[in-house]
Amino acid sequence: MDSPASKTQSENLSSIQQQVVDFFVDGVRVLGLPRSIGEIYGLLFISSEPLSLDDLVQKLGISKGSASQGLRTLKTLGAVREAENINDRRTYYEPATELKRLVGGFIREQIRPHLDSGKSKLQQLNETAALSSDPTERAFFDERLERLESWMKRGRQVLPILQKILGQ
Amino acid sequence: MDSPASKTQSENLSSIQQQVVDFFVDGVRVLGLPRSIGEIYGLLFISSEPLSLDDLVQKLGISKGSASQGLRTLKTLGAVREAENINDRRTYYEPATELKRLVGGFIREQIRPHLDSGKSKLQQLNETAALSSDPTERAFFDERLERLESWMKRGRQVLPILQKILGQ
DNA sequence: TAGACTGTTCAAAAAAACTTGAACAAATCC
DNA sequence: GGATTTGTTCAAGTTTTTTTGAACAGTCTA
């Protein structure tokens, strides 16, 4: 017989593990990432040995599907790497713990793409604004679009600085 | 007779208005805010005159409830202010367009609270870690928790710098 | 003070996001 | 090669979040 397994509880985690997992579940939520990602990263973070996909499934009580997808995302973000574990058929994972790397991955995967797509949308917008026949209206649009441009420019300026500050 | 009104389309918006609204819908999504917030802010941003709650309801085709709650959130974020419009019973809103203010509000409302709650959770964690009897394990926990602390410290350091850079 | 109007609240409905699990592909083993 | 194990994929199910709309509270008007 197995327990009902409430949201964040797994009888397989020690108190501290559970707390750290919860900590990261909250953390990734702020970043707009799903809870399973926080659970996985959190458990890896507070495990002294690398863990396999099956370890995660068992200890966290999540599905293989979630674990697989979560690990993929975390790898893409550069937040997790495969351990050089040797003699086992399965892959073991360990967390990247350098803030620089974590922030860099997040910026690369989650921020930059939006800044980039925003840039092209802005071009579109400028074209649409140019169609306006009323000069007053046109002037207003231009002013606002320029502001938008300046925001995005600032955004692009800030990212490298941010990475620099956070990278030691 | 009224149209089906698909997700983001309203026959009441000009092409440029629609594009700007979409732009912001995408934008706030990155920040983890609901679409209606993006719609409201977007329309205010590209309107040369302040708008009332009813204006928003009609032009965006959203419910009064959404508009009311969205405006509240935007006010809390400091992203929208009431216009000194005078002779009308209803309240008119205009967007705050200074990046400094927008970023400041977001940090104050969405980031700081999490950093603060994280700080207290970390304290809890340290207490739990102290209960560990195995010294090797204990050392590992301490090392990781220290890292967590250093991350949060960096976070708190970075925010004012960020605000400074973005504020002209 | 009744009537009209503006805006808020919140339970229920709808939509969006996430997770599951079973089918599948790929690699390893014997 | 056939059996076994590891990991991926994705449609369907579940959970969470957002939106709606009707009831209500507060204001103004006459």
Short mmCIF file of C-alpha atoms (C1' of nucleotides) in Angstrom, two decimals:
data_model
loop_
_atom_site.label_atom_id
_atom_site.label_comp_id
_atom_site.label_asym_id
_atom_site.label_seq_id
_atom_site.Cartn_x
_atom_site.Cartn_y
_atom_site.Cartn_z
CA MET A 1 0.00 0.00 0.00
CA ASP A 2 1.27 3.42 -0.80
CA SER A 3 0.55 6.74 0.81
CA PRO A 4 -1.56 9.49 -0.77
CA ALA A 5 1.62 11.47 -1.45
CA SER A 6 0.57 15.06 -1.00
CA LYS A 7 1.94 17.82 -3.18
CA THR A 8 5.39 18.25 -1.82
CA GLN A 9 5.78 15.39 0.56
CA SER A 10 7.74 12.30 -0.08
CA GLU A 11 8.54 9.89 2.68
CA ASN A 12 11.85 9.30 1.00
CA LEU A 13 13.35 12.65 1.79
CA SER A 14 14.97 13.68 5.02
CA SER A 15 13.76 16.82 6.67
CA ILE A 16 16.56 18.94 5.31
CA GLN A 17 16.22 17.54 1.83
CA GLN A 18 12.54 18.31 1.92
CA GLN A 19 13.17 21.84 3.06
CA VAL A 20 15.73 22.50 0.37
CA VAL A 21 13.47 21.04 -2.28
CA ASP A 22 10.67 23.33 -1.12
CA PHE A 23 13.07 26.25 -1.14
CA PHE A 24 13.86 25.66 -4.78
CA VAL A 25 10.27 24.93 -5.73
CA ASP A 26 9.49 28.44 -4.54
CA GLY A 27 12.60 29.78 -6.18
CA VAL A 28 11.94 28.51 -9.65
CA ARG A 29 8.34 29.61 -9.41
CA VAL A 30 9.54 33.20 -9.36
CA LEU A 31 11.44 32.47 -12.53
CA GLY A 32 8.36 31.06 -14.18
CA LEU A 33 9.58 27.49 -14.23
CA PRO A 34 7.46 24.49 -13.24
CA ARG A 35 7.60 23.00 -9.79
CA SER A 36 9.17 19.73 -10.96
CA ILE A 37 12.22 21.66 -12.10
CA GLY A 38 12.63 23.10 -8.64
CA GLU A 39 12.20 19.70 -7.06
CA ILE A 40 14.79 18.11 -9.28
CA TYR A 41 17.36 20.84 -8.97
CA GLY A 42 16.73 21.15 -5.25
CA LEU A 43 17.30 17.48 -4.60
CA LEU A 44 20.43 17.41 -6.72
CA PHE A 45 21.67 20.48 -4.91
CA ILE A 46 21.36 18.88 -1.50
CA SER A 47 22.65 15.47 -2.54
CA SER A 48 26.34 14.83 -2.08
CA GLU A 49 26.34 12.16 -4.75
CA PRO A 50 25.07 12.45 -8.34
CA LEU A 51 21.62 11.02 -8.93
CA SER A 52 20.09 9.08 -11.79
CA LEU A 53 16.74 9.69 -13.38
CA ASP A 54 15.35 6.76 -11.45
CA ASP A 55 16.70 8.12 -8.19
CA LEU A 56 14.80 11.34 -8.83
CA VAL A 57 11.62 9.50 -9.75
CA GLN A 58 11.77 7.43 -6.58
CA LYS A 59 12.89 10.04 -4.11
CA LEU A 60 10.64 12.81 -5.36
CA GLY A 61 7.70 10.64 -6.28
CA ILE A 62 7.36 12.21 -9.71
CA SER A 63 6.80 10.47 -13.02
CA LYS A 64 9.53 9.39 -15.34
CA GLY A 65 8.15 11.82 -17.90
CA SER A 66 8.48 14.78 -15.58
CA ALA A 67 11.94 13.80 -14.51
CA SER A 68 13.09 13.35 -18.08
CA GLN A 69 11.67 16.66 -19.25
CA GLY A 70 12.83 18.48 -16.17
CA LEU A 71 16.35 17.23 -16.59
CA ARG A 72 16.33 18.26 -20.20
CA THR A 73 15.31 21.80 -19.31
CA LEU A 74 17.89 21.96 -16.56
CA LYS A 75 20.58 20.75 -18.92
CA THR A 76 19.56 23.36 -21.47
CA LEU A 77 19.79 26.00 -18.78
CA GLY A 78 23.22 24.72 -17.86
CA ALA A 79 21.98 24.11 -14.32
CA VAL A 80 22.73 20.42 -14.32
CA ARG A 81 25.48 18.34 -15.82
CA GLU A 82 26.10 14.68 -16.33
CA ALA A 83 28.48 13.20 -13.83
CA GLU A 84 31.51 11.27 -15.01
CA ASN A 85 30.28 8.39 -13.00
CA ILE A 86 31.59 5.46 -14.96
CA ASN A 87 30.46 1.91 -14.33
CA ASP A 88 26.73 2.16 -14.54
CA ARG A 89 24.60 2.03 -17.58
CA ARG A 90 22.47 4.94 -16.55
CA THR A 91 23.39 8.59 -16.49
CA TYR A 92 23.97 10.41 -13.24
CA TYR A 93 23.40 14.11 -12.76
CA GLU A 94 24.89 16.75 -10.53
CA PRO A 95 23.96 20.41 -10.13
CA ALA A 96 25.91 23.35 -11.44
CA THR A 97 26.33 25.59 -8.45
CA GLU A 98 28.18 28.60 -9.81
CA LEU A 99 25.78 31.52 -9.79
CA LYS A 100 27.43 32.91 -12.91
CA ARG A 101 26.59 29.81 -14.85
CA LEU A 102 23.03 29.64 -13.59
CA VAL A 103 22.30 33.25 -14.32
CA GLY A 104 24.01 33.02 -17.67
CA GLY A 105 21.92 30.06 -18.70
CA PHE A 106 18.73 31.71 -17.60
CA ILE A 107 19.52 34.86 -19.49
CA ARG A 108 20.50 32.97 -22.60
CA GLU A 109 17.46 30.72 -22.64
CA GLN A 110 14.71 32.81 -21.13
CA ILE A 111 15.57 36.46 -21.49
CA ARG A 112 17.52 36.95 -24.68
CA PRO A 113 15.02 35.21 -26.94
CA HIS A 114 12.34 37.60 -25.76
CA LEU A 115 14.52 40.64 -26.21
CA ASP A 116 15.31 39.43 -29.70
CA SER A 117 11.74 38.75 -30.73
CA GLY A 118 10.80 42.09 -29.19
CA LYS A 119 13.29 43.80 -31.42
CA SER A 120 11.72 42.43 -34.56
CA LYS A 121 8.23 43.21 -33.36
CA LEU A 122 9.34 46.76 -32.79
CA GLN A 123 10.43 47.00 -36.39
CA GLN A 124 6.98 45.83 -37.45
CA LEU A 125 5.46 48.41 -35.16
CA ASN A 126 7.46 51.21 -36.68
CA GLU A 127 6.21 50.22 -40.09
CA THR A 128 2.62 50.17 -38.93
CA ALA A 129 3.02 53.53 -37.24
CA ALA A 130 4.35 55.00 -40.46
CA LEU A 131 0.99 54.30 -42.08
CA SER A 132 -0.75 56.75 -39.81
CA SER A 133 -1.99 59.77 -41.75
CA ASP A 134 -2.79 62.08 -38.87
CA PRO A 135 0.47 63.87 -38.00
CA THR A 136 -0.40 64.40 -34.33
CA GLU A 137 -1.21 60.77 -33.92
CA ARG A 138 1.89 59.86 -35.82
CA ALA A 139 4.04 61.96 -33.53
CA PHE A 140 2.52 60.30 -30.49
CA PHE A 141 3.15 56.83 -31.82
CA ASP A 142 6.71 57.70 -32.67
CA GLU A 143 7.35 59.02 -29.22
CA ARG A 144 6.02 55.90 -27.57
CA LEU A 145 7.81 53.55 -29.90
CA GLU A 146 11.04 55.38 -29.25
CA ARG A 147 10.50 54.87 -25.58
CA LEU A 148 9.95 51.21 -26.14
CA GLU A 149 13.18 51.08 -28.09
CA SER A 150 15.07 52.77 -25.31
CA TRP A 151 13.73 50.22 -22.82
CA MET A 152 14.89 47.33 -24.89
CA LYS A 153 18.26 48.94 -25.42
CA ARG A 154 18.67 49.34 -21.69
CA GLY A 155 17.71 45.75 -21.22
CA ARG A 156 20.37 44.59 -23.60
CA GLN A 157 22.92 46.83 -21.91
CA VAL A 158 22.10 45.59 -18.46
CA LEU A 159 22.43 41.89 -19.06
CA PRO A 160 26.20 41.71 -19.50
CA ILE A 161 26.69 43.99 -16.52
CA LEU A 162 24.48 41.77 -14.45
CA GLN A 163 26.38 38.70 -15.48
CA LYS A 164 29.62 40.42 -14.67
CA ILE A 165 28.50 41.38 -11.19
CA LEU A 166 27.14 37.95 -10.45
CA GLY A 167 30.17 36.19 -11.86
CA GLN A 168 32.28 36.57 -8.74
CA MET B 1 -24.81 41.21 -32.94
CA ASP B 2 -21.38 40.63 -31.54
CA SER B 3 -18.44 38.73 -32.94
CA PRO B 4 -16.85 35.64 -31.41
CA ALA B 5 -13.93 37.76 -30.18
CA SER B 6 -10.89 35.51 -30.43
CA LYS B 7 -8.16 35.60 -27.81
CA THR B 8 -6.40 38.78 -28.65
CA GLN B 9 -8.57 40.32 -31.29
CA SER B 10 -10.97 43.14 -30.72
CA GLU B 11 -12.56 44.98 -33.56
CA ASN B 12 -12.24 48.12 -31.50
CA LEU B 13 -8.51 48.42 -31.75
CA SER B 14 -6.56 49.86 -34.62
CA SER B 15 -3.80 47.79 -36.10
CA ILE B 16 -1.08 49.56 -34.19
CA GLN B 17 -2.98 49.41 -30.94
CA GLN B 18 -3.47 45.71 -31.42
CA GLN B 19 0.21 45.19 -32.10
CA VAL B 20 1.28 47.14 -29.06
CA VAL B 21 -1.19 45.28 -26.86
CA ASP B 22 0.20 41.99 -28.15
CA PHE B 23 3.70 43.23 -27.54
CA PHE B 24 2.92 43.85 -23.89
CA VAL B 25 0.93 40.68 -23.47
CA ASP B 26 4.09 38.85 -24.41
CA GLY B 27 6.16 41.15 -22.26
CA VAL B 28 4.28 40.66 -19.03
CA ARG B 29 4.14 36.95 -19.64
CA VAL B 30 7.90 36.83 -19.19
CA LEU B 31 7.41 38.56 -15.87
CA GLY B 32 4.83 36.02 -14.78
CA LEU B 33 1.90 38.39 -14.92
CA PRO B 34 -1.47 37.53 -16.47
CA ARG B 35 -2.33 38.47 -19.98
CA SER B 36 -5.02 40.98 -18.98
CA ILE B 37 -2.36 43.07 -17.26
CA GLY B 38 -0.41 43.24 -20.48
CA GLU B 39 -3.50 44.14 -22.43
CA ILE B 40 -4.43 46.93 -20.09
CA TYR B 41 -1.00 48.41 -19.79
CA GLY B 42 -0.42 48.05 -23.50
CA LEU B 43 -3.56 49.89 -24.44
CA LEU B 44 -2.88 52.67 -21.96
CA PHE B 45 0.64 52.92 -23.30
CA ILE B 46 -0.48 53.47 -26.85
CA SER B 47 -3.38 55.79 -26.01
CA SER B 48 -2.70 59.49 -26.07
CA GLU B 49 -5.56 60.18 -23.67
CA PRO B 50 -6.20 58.58 -20.29
CA LEU B 51 -8.77 55.79 -20.29
CA SER B 52 -11.48 54.80 -17.86
CA LEU B 53 -12.23 51.31 -16.65
CA ASP B 54 -15.15 51.18 -19.02
CA ASP B 55 -12.98 52.25 -21.92
CA LEU B 56 -10.71 49.32 -21.21
CA VAL B 57 -13.60 46.91 -20.90
CA GLN B 58 -15.02 48.01 -24.20
CA LYS B 59 -11.89 48.38 -26.25
CA LEU B 60 -10.22 45.22 -25.01
CA GLY B 61 -13.35 43.15 -24.71
CA ILE B 62 -12.47 41.98 -21.20
CA SER B 63 -14.73 41.79 -18.18
CA LYS B 64 -15.17 44.55 -15.65
CA GLY B 65 -13.72 42.21 -13.05
CA SER B 66 -10.53 41.66 -15.00
CA ALA B 67 -10.14 45.33 -15.71
CA SER B 68 -10.67 46.25 -12.09
CA GLN B 69 -8.21 43.68 -10.76
CA GLY B 70 -5.71 44.39 -13.49
CA LEU B 71 -5.75 48.08 -12.76
CA ARG B 72 -5.29 47.40 -9.08
CA THR B 73 -2.21 45.30 -9.74
CA LEU B 74 -0.82 47.88 -12.11
CA LYS B 75 -1.37 50.61 -9.56
CA THR B 76 0.37 48.54 -6.92
CA LEU B 77 3.29 48.08 -9.28
CA GLY B 78 3.35 51.80 -9.89
CA ALA B 79 2.85 51.16 -13.59
CA VAL B 80 -0.34 53.13 -13.87
CA ARG B 81 -1.58 56.30 -12.23
CA GLU B 82 -4.88 58.11 -12.03
CA ALA B 83 -5.12 61.07 -14.34
CA GLU B 84 -6.11 64.45 -12.98
CA ASN B 85 -8.93 64.43 -15.42
CA ILE B 86 -11.50 66.57 -13.67
CA ASN B 87 -15.10 66.75 -14.76
CA ASP B 88 -16.11 63.16 -14.99
CA ARG B 89 -17.32 60.95 -12.28
CA ARG B 90 -15.19 58.05 -13.29
CA THR B 91 -11.48 57.65 -12.85
CA TYR B 92 -9.13 57.85 -15.78
CA TYR B 93 -5.80 56.08 -15.96
CA GLU B 94 -2.54 56.75 -17.69
CA PRO B 95 0.61 54.65 -17.85
CA ALA B 96 3.83 55.34 -16.03
CA THR B 97 6.47 55.22 -18.70
CA GLU B 98 9.71 55.80 -16.81
CA LEU B 99 11.65 52.57 -16.85
CA LYS B 100 13.06 53.34 -13.43
CA ARG B 101 9.64 53.45 -11.91
CA LEU B 102 8.45 50.29 -13.63
CA VAL B 103 11.49 48.30 -12.66
CA GLY B 104 11.38 49.67 -9.15
CA GLY B 105 7.79 48.63 -8.69
CA PHE B 106 8.43 45.19 -10.02
CA ILE B 107 11.40 44.66 -7.77
CA ARG B 108 9.53 45.96 -4.74
CA GLU B 109 6.42 43.87 -5.31
CA GLN B 110 7.67 40.72 -6.96
CA ILE B 111 11.33 40.23 -6.16
CA ARG B 112 12.03 41.60 -2.72
CA PRO B 113 9.27 39.64 -0.97
CA HIS B 114 10.80 36.44 -2.27
CA LEU B 115 14.31 37.39 -1.26
CA ASP B 116 12.98 38.21 2.18
CA SER B 117 11.05 34.99 2.65
CA GLY B 118 14.05 33.12 1.32
CA LYS B 119 16.19 34.66 3.98
CA SER B 120 14.00 33.35 6.77
CA LYS B 121 13.75 29.94 5.19
CA LEU B 122 17.51 29.81 5.07
CA GLN B 123 17.62 30.39 8.80
CA GLN B 124 15.28 27.47 9.27
CA LEU B 125 17.48 25.39 7.05
CA ASN B 126 20.56 26.15 9.06
CA GLU B 127 18.80 24.98 12.19
CA THR B 128 17.74 21.77 10.54
CA ALA B 129 21.23 21.15 9.22
CA ALA B 130 22.62 21.56 12.71
CA LEU B 131 20.65 18.50 13.78
CA SER B 132 22.69 16.25 11.52
CA SER B 133 24.86 13.89 13.51
CA ASP B 134 27.14 12.62 10.77
CA PRO B 135 29.99 15.13 10.51
CA THR B 136 30.68 14.50 6.83
CA GLU B 137 27.06 15.02 5.99
CA ARG B 138 26.98 18.05 8.20
CA ALA B 139 29.94 19.57 6.41
CA PHE B 140 28.30 19.01 3.08
CA PHE B 141 25.07 20.66 4.18
CA ASP B 142 26.94 23.61 5.59
CA GLU B 143 28.83 24.09 2.38
CA ARG B 144 25.68 24.09 0.29
CA LEU B 145 23.77 26.34 2.63
CA GLU B 146 26.62 28.80 2.60
CA ARG B 147 26.44 28.83 -1.14
CA LEU B 148 22.74 29.50 -0.98
CA GLU B 149 23.42 32.37 1.36
CA SER B 150 25.99 33.84 -0.96
CA TRP B 151 23.50 33.68 -3.83
CA MET B 152 20.90 35.56 -1.90
CA LYS B 153 23.42 38.10 -0.78
CA ARG B 154 24.43 38.70 -4.38
CA GLY B 155 20.80 39.06 -5.28
CA ARG B 156 20.27 41.73 -2.70
CA GLN B 157 23.40 43.53 -3.83
CA VAL B 158 22.44 43.50 -7.44
CA LEU B 159 18.99 45.01 -7.16
CA PRO B 160 20.01 48.55 -6.23
CA ILE B 161 22.70 48.51 -8.89
CA LEU B 162 20.19 47.39 -11.42
CA GLN B 163 17.79 50.12 -10.45
CA LYS B 164 20.58 52.64 -10.66
CA ILE B 165 21.58 51.60 -14.14
CA LEU B 166 18.03 51.57 -15.39
CA GLY B 167 17.16 54.88 -13.80
CA GLN B 168 18.83 56.94 -16.55
"C1'" DT C 1 -34.14 59.11 -0.25
"C1'" DA C 2 -34.82 56.77 -4.62
"C1'" DG C 3 -32.47 56.08 -8.76
"C1'" DA C 4 -28.51 55.88 -11.62
"C1'" DC C 5 -23.77 55.06 -12.12
"C1'" DT C 6 -18.86 53.53 -10.95
"C1'" DG C 7 -16.10 50.26 -9.28
"C1'" DT C 8 -15.01 45.90 -6.16
"C1'" DT C 9 -15.43 41.20 -4.74
"C1'" DC C 10 -15.45 36.41 -5.13
"C1'" DA C 11 -17.53 31.85 -6.42
"C1'" DA C 12 -17.86 29.43 -10.45
"C1'" DA C 13 -16.41 28.69 -15.32
"C1'" DA C 14 -12.80 28.68 -18.63
"C1'" DA C 15 -8.20 28.53 -20.06
"C1'" DA C 16 -3.46 27.56 -19.50
"C1'" DA C 17 0.23 25.01 -17.61
"C1'" DC C 18 2.01 20.92 -15.78
"C1'" DT C 19 2.22 15.99 -14.92
"C1'" DT C 20 1.34 11.37 -15.86
"C1'" DG C 21 1.91 6.96 -17.95
"C1'" DA C 22 1.92 3.97 -21.69
"C1'" DA C 23 3.97 3.32 -26.12
"C1'" DC C 24 8.14 3.63 -28.23
"C1'" DA C 25 13.20 4.03 -29.51
"C1'" DA C 26 17.85 3.10 -28.41
"C1'" DA C 27 21.38 0.98 -26.11
"C1'" DT C 28 23.27 -3.00 -23.61
"C1'" DC C 29 23.53 -7.66 -22.24
"C1'" DC C 30 23.70 -12.68 -22.72
"C1'" DG D 1 18.95 -12.28 -32.11
"C1'" DG D 2 15.87 -11.83 -28.11
"C1'" DA D 3 15.38 -10.06 -23.58
"C1'" DT D 4 16.25 -6.29 -20.46
"C1'" DT D 5 17.15 -1.76 -19.10
"C1'" DT D 6 17.32 3.33 -19.76
"C1'" DG D 7 15.39 7.21 -21.31
"C1'" DT D 8 12.06 10.06 -24.55
"C1'" DT D 9 7.71 11.49 -26.38
"C1'" DC D 10 3.20 13.08 -26.37
"C1'" DA D 11 -1.95 12.56 -25.81
"C1'" DA D 12 -4.85 12.59 -22.07
"C1'" DG D 13 -5.66 13.75 -17.30
"C1'" DT D 14 -4.90 16.84 -13.46
"C1'" DT D 15 -3.88 20.99 -11.21
"C1'" DT D 16 -3.26 25.80 -11.14
"C1'" DT D 17 -4.17 30.21 -12.75
"C1'" DT D 18 -6.96 33.49 -14.86
"C1'" DT D 19 -11.28 35.34 -16.31
"C1'" DT D 20 -16.02 36.06 -15.96
"C1'" DG D 21 -20.25 38.01 -14.29
"C1'" DA D 22 -23.63 38.78 -10.97
"C1'" DA D 23 -24.20 40.58 -6.41
"C1'" DC D 24 -22.92 44.25 -3.73
"C1'" DA D 25 -21.04 48.67 -1.68
"C1'" DG D 26 -20.23 53.34 -2.23
"C1'" DT D 27 -21.23 57.92 -4.59
"C1'" DC D 28 -23.40 61.29 -6.71
"C1'" DT D 29 -27.73 63.54 -8.36
"C1'" DA D 30 -32.00 65.45 -8.10
#
